[in-house]
Amino acid sequence: MALIVQKYGGTSVGTPERIQKVADRVIRTKRAGNQVIVVVSAMAGKTDELLRLASEISSSPDPREMDVLLATGEQVSIALLSMAIREGGLPSVSYLGNQAGILTDSKYGRARIRDIRAEAMKQDLDDGKVVVLAGFQGIDGANNITTLGRGGSDTTAVAIAAALHADVCEIYTDVEGVFTTDPNIYHKARKIKRISYDEMLEMSSMGAKVLQIRSVEFAKKYNVSLHVRSSFSDLPGTIVCQEDEAMENVLVSGVTYNKNEAKITIKKIPDRPGIAARVFSEISKNGIVVDMIIQTPSSKGGHANLAFTVPITDYPKALKMIQKLAKELEAGEVVGNEDVAKVSIIGVGMRSHTSVASRMFVALAGEGVNIIMISTSEIKISCLIDAKYTELAVRALHDAFELDKSPREESL
Ligand code: ADP
Ligand code: ASP
Ligand code: MG
C-alpha cells in the first residue's frame, strides 16, 4: 500500500465547489488502495485578508499574535475538506499543526520545522482514515503557534512526506506544473517535464512562487521527488527530482522575476577598510537579508557609492537604519528606490556553456532595458532593472533563449 501526500493551494480550495472537487480526488486516491495525507492552505485570499485585518488594528502587530491570527485560515479549510471527504463516505480526520506534532523554532512568521511527531497521524492512517493536515503552521518548544512564511504549506507537505517516507508528494495548484516562466505573464511559457532540485531552488528563490523555497530545500535534502500539477485536470505536471544528464543539455530552463526587492544607495561613503563590514553587519544584526550589492569608487577617490537590495518588507526599517548609519559614517545622501525588479535566467546547462550572460544583456539592450545591477551563480544570472520593464524583459529573455522550443519542455 502506497502512502501519498497531496497538497492543495489556496485557489484549489477557494470555494465550496472546489473543496468538493478536492474531496473527490482524495477519495479516488484512497479508494485506489492508498493511504492519503492531504495538506491544505487557507482558502484563496484568506491569509491576505487576515493580514489586512491586523494592519487595521496595529501598524506593527505583535509577531506572536500575528501567527495566532494567520494560522486560523488553514483551520477553516481543513475542517471543510474533512467534512466533504466524510460526505463522500470515507473516514477523515483534520489536524492542526500543533495536533500533528509539527515542531518548529520560535521565529514567528518564518519558523523552520525542526521535527515532526507523527505517531497520532500514523495511527489514523493505519486505521484507514484520510488525514487532513493544516499547512503553513506548527508549534514551538513553549507551545506557541508559529507559521512558516508565505507559501509555507508546500513546506509542510514536503516535510511530512519526508518524515513518513511517503511514496509520492503531489503539489496541486492553479497551473499545470512548473513553467519556463510564469504562465500568467507570458502565453508562450511551456510546462517543464522534469527539473532538478538545484534549478528549482534558484527558480523559487528568484521569484517563481509555485513552490516555496524551503519546500525545495527539504525535498533535495531528503530526496523527496515532487510532482507539481493542476488541481483542475488529470494531466501530468512537472517532476522535481535529482539532476540527470539530459538536463545539462539545456542551456537555460527558466526565466523568473521578482518585484519584492528595493534598492538602497549610500552616496559618498568613505572608501576604506571596514566600512562595508560595518554597514552589512548592522543590517544582518537586524535580521535583514541583503541580496545584490554593488560598490563603485568615485572618480576623485576616497569615497564610493554603495548600493544593495533588500526584501521590500524590510525596506522601511533598513532605510531608517542606513540613514542613521550614514550620518555616523559621515557619508553622503541615502537614496531608496522601490520601483525595481530582478529578472533572472536559470539553468544547469550554464555551467558548461559560455556567452550566456552576453546573450542575456543583448536581449535586454534590444528592448532598451537598462541594467542597474548584476549578480550571478553557477546556474543563474540576475539583473536588476526598472520595475516598469519587468514583463517586457521576461518575454525578451524567454524569446532570446528560445524557451518556447526547448526539448525539455512541452507546450501548453
Ligand atoms: P498555491 O496557492 O497553489 O500554492 P501559488 O499562487 O503559491 O499557488 O503558486 C502558483 C502560481 O505561481 C501560479 O499561478 C503562477 O502565477 C506562479 N508562477 C510564477 N512562476 C511560475 C513558473 N515558473 N511556473 C509555474 N507557475 C509560476
Ligand atoms: N496560506 C498561506 C499563504 O497564503 C500558506 C500557503 O498558502 O502556502 O501564504
Ligand atoms: Mg503557494
XYZ file of N, CA and C and ligand atoms in Angstrom, residues 7 9-10 41 150-152 154 173 209-212, ligand 3:
40
model
N -0.909 18.021 -1.651
C -1.074 19.364 -1.082
C -1.911 20.205 -2.044
N -3.296 24.085 -2.825
C -3.094 25.508 -2.523
C -4.416 26.250 -2.393
N -4.314 27.544 -2.096
C -5.479 28.371 -1.792
C -6.558 28.387 -2.865
N -3.936 24.579 2.222
C -3.712 26.004 2.517
C -5.029 26.620 2.942
N 5.032 32.923 3.874
C 4.078 32.817 2.772
C 4.432 31.622 1.880
N 3.420 30.899 1.503
C 3.633 29.709 0.665
C 4.073 28.497 1.480
N 4.005 28.609 2.811
C 4.570 27.586 3.687
C 3.890 26.219 3.663
N 3.521 24.368 1.168
C 4.362 23.487 0.344
C 5.377 22.783 1.250
N -1.921 22.695 -7.726
C -2.012 24.145 -7.724
C -2.892 24.634 -8.872
N 6.853 31.686 -7.504
C 6.257 31.318 -6.215
C 5.522 29.970 -6.246
N 5.599 29.263 -7.372
C 4.871 27.999 -7.483
C 5.281 26.993 -6.391
N 6.522 27.050 -5.922
C 6.945 26.240 -4.761
C 7.703 27.140 -3.795
N 7.389 27.019 -2.496
C 8.150 27.807 -1.519
C 9.581 27.264 -1.471
Mg 1.817 28.589 -2.865
